[in-house]
mmCIF file of C-alpha atoms in Angstrom:
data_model
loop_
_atom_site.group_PDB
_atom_site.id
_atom_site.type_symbol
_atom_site.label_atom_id
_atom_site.label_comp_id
_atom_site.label_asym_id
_atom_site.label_seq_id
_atom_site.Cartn_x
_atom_site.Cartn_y
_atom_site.Cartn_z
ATOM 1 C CA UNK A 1 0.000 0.000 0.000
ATOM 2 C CA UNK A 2 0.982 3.627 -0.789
ATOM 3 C CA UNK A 3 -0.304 6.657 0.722
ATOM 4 C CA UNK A 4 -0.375 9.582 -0.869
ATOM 5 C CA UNK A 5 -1.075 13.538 0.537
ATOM 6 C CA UNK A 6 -1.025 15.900 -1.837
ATOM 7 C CA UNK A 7 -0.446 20.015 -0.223
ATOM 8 C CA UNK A 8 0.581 23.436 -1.292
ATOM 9 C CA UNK A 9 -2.735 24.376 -3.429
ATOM 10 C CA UNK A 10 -4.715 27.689 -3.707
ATOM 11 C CA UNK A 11 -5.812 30.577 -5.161
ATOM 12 C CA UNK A 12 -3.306 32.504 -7.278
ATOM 13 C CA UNK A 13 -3.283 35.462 -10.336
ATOM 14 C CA UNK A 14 -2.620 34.570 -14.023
ATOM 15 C CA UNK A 15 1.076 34.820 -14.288
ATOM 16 C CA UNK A 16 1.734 33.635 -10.572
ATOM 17 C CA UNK A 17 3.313 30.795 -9.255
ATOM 18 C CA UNK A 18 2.514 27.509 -6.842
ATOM 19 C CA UNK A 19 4.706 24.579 -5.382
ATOM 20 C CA UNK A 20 2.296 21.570 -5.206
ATOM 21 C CA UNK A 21 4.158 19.089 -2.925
ATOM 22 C CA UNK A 22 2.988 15.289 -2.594
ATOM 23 C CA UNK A 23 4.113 13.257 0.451
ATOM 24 C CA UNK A 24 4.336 9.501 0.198
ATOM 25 C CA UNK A 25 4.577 6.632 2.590
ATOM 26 C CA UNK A 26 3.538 2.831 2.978
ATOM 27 C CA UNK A 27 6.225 2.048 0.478
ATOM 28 C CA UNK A 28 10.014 2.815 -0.612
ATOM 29 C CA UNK A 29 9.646 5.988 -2.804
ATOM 30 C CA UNK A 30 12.694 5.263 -4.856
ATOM 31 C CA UNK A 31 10.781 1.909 -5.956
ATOM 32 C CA UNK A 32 8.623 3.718 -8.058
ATOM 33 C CA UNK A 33 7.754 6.042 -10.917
ATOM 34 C CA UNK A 34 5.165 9.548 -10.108
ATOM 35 C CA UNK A 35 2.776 11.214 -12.043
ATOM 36 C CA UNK A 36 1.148 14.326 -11.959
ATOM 37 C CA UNK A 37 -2.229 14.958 -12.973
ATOM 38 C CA UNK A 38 -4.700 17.640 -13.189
ATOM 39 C CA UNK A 39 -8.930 17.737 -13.338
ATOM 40 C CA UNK A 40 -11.287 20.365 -14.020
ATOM 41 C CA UNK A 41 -15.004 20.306 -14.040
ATOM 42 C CA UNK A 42 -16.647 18.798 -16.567
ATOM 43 C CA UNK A 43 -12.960 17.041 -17.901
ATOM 44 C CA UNK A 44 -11.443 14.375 -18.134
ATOM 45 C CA UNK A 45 -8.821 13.703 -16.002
ATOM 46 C CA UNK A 46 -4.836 14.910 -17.754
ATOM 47 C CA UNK A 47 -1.251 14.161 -17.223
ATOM 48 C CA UNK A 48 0.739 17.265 -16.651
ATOM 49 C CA UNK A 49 4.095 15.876 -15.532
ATOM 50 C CA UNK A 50 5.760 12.547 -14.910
ATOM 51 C CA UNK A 51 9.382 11.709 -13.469
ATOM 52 C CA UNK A 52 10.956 8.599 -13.107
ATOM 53 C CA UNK A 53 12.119 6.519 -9.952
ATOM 54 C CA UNK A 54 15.893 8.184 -9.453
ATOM 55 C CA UNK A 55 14.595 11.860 -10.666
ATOM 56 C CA UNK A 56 15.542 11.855 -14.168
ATOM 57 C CA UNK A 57 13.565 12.040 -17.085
ATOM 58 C CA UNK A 58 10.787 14.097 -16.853
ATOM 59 C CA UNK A 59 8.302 14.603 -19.295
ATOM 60 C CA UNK A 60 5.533 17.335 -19.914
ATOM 61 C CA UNK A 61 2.537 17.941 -22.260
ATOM 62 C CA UNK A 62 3.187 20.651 -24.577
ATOM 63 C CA UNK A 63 0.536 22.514 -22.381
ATOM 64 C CA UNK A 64 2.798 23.492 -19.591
ATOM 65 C CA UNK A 65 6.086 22.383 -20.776
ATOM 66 C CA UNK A 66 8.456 25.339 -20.023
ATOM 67 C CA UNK A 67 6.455 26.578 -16.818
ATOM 68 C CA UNK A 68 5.993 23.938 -14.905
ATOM 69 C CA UNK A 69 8.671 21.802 -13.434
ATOM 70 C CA UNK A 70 8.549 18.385 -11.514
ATOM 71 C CA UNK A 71 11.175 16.641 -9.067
ATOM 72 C CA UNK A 72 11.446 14.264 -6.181
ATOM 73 C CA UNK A 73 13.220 14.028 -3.193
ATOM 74 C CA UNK A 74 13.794 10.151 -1.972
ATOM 75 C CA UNK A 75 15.100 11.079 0.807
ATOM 76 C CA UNK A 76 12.066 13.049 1.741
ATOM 77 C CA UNK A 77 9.711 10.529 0.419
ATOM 78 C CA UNK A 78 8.294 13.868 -1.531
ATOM 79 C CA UNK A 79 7.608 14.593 -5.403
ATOM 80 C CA UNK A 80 7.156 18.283 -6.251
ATOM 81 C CA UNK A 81 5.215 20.433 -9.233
ATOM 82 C CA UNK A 82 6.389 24.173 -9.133
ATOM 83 C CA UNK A 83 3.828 25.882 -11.476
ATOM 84 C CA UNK A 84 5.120 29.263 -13.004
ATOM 85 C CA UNK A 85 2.966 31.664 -15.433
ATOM 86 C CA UNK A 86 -0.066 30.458 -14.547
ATOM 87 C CA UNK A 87 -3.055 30.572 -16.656
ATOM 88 C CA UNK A 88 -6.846 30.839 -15.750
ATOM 89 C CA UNK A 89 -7.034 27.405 -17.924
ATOM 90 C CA UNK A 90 -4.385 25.613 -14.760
ATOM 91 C CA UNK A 91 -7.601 25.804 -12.569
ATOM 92 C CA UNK A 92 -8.049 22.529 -11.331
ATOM 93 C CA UNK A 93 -7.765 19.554 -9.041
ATOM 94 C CA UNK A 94 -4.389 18.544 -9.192
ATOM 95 C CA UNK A 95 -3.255 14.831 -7.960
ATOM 96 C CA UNK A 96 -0.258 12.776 -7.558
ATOM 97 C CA UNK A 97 -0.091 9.846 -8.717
ATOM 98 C CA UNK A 98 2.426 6.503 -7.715
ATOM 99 C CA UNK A 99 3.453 3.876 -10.636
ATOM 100 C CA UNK A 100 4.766 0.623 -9.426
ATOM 101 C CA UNK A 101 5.262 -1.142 -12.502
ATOM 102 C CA UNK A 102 8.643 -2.676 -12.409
ATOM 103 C CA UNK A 103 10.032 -0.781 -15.511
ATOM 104 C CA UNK A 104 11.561 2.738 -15.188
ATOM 105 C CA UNK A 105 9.451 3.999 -18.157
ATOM 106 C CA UNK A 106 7.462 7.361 -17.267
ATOM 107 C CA UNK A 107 3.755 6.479 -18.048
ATOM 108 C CA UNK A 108 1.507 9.322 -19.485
ATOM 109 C CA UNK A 109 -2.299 7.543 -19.035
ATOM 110 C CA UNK A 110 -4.030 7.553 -15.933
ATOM 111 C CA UNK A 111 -4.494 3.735 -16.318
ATOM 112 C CA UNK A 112 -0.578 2.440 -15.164
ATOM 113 C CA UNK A 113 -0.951 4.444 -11.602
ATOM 114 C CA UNK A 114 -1.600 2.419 -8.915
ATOM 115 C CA UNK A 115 -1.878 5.085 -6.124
ATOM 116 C CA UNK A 116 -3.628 8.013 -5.990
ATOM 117 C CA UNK A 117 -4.060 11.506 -3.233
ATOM 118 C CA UNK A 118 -6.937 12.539 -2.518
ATOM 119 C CA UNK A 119 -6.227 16.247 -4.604
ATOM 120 C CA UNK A 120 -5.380 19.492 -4.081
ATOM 121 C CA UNK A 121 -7.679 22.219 -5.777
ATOM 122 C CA UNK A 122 -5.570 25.012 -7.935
ATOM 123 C CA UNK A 123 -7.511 28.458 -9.144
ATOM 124 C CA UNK A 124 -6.313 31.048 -11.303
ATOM 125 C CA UNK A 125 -7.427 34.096 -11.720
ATOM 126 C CA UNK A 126 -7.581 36.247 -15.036
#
């Protein structure tokens, strides 16, 4: 079992910035892969950033890629999304998400994620 607790959401101007941070436990962090997703009303559910087991690798949606920025600290047991230039269009529930598939291939579907927080809600104003 992995337990995930996603923090650091809120309401924020277009063009500001957030730090989403996701602490994990139940499980060795460095075992496996994390995913960070995003939903707003009336959407489906999106990847917006994905990193693999050791930090490396990251990989973005052409969406945000170049604002926002994901990393991981195994020795905190914590994965991280800082979110610069936000738009109104960010506004959502954001979630972390844990892969334990045995590869070290980042995954870019909801389906592969085993784990799941509960969400953190992000608003932007225009």
């Amino acid at each position: 079992q992995v337990q995930l607790v996603e923090s650091g959401g809120g309401l924020v101007q277009a063009g500001g910035s957030l730090r989403l941070s996701c602490a994990a436990s139940g499980r060795t962090f460095s075992s496996y892969k994390m995913g960070w997703f995003r939903q707003a009303p009336g959407k489906e559910r999106e990847f917006v950033a994905g990193i693999n087991k050791n930090g490396g690798s990251p990989i973005y949606p052409d969406a945000v890629k170049g604002r926002f920025t994901i990393s991981r600290n195994n020795a905190k047991n914590t994965v991280y999304l800082q979110m610069n230039s936000l738009k109104p269009e960010d506004t959502a529930v954001y979630y972390c998400a844990a892969d334990l598939s045995f590869d070290d291939r980042v995954r870019v579907t909801t389906a592969p994620y085993d784990y799941w927080g509960q969400g953190t809600q992000v608003t932007v104003s225009s």
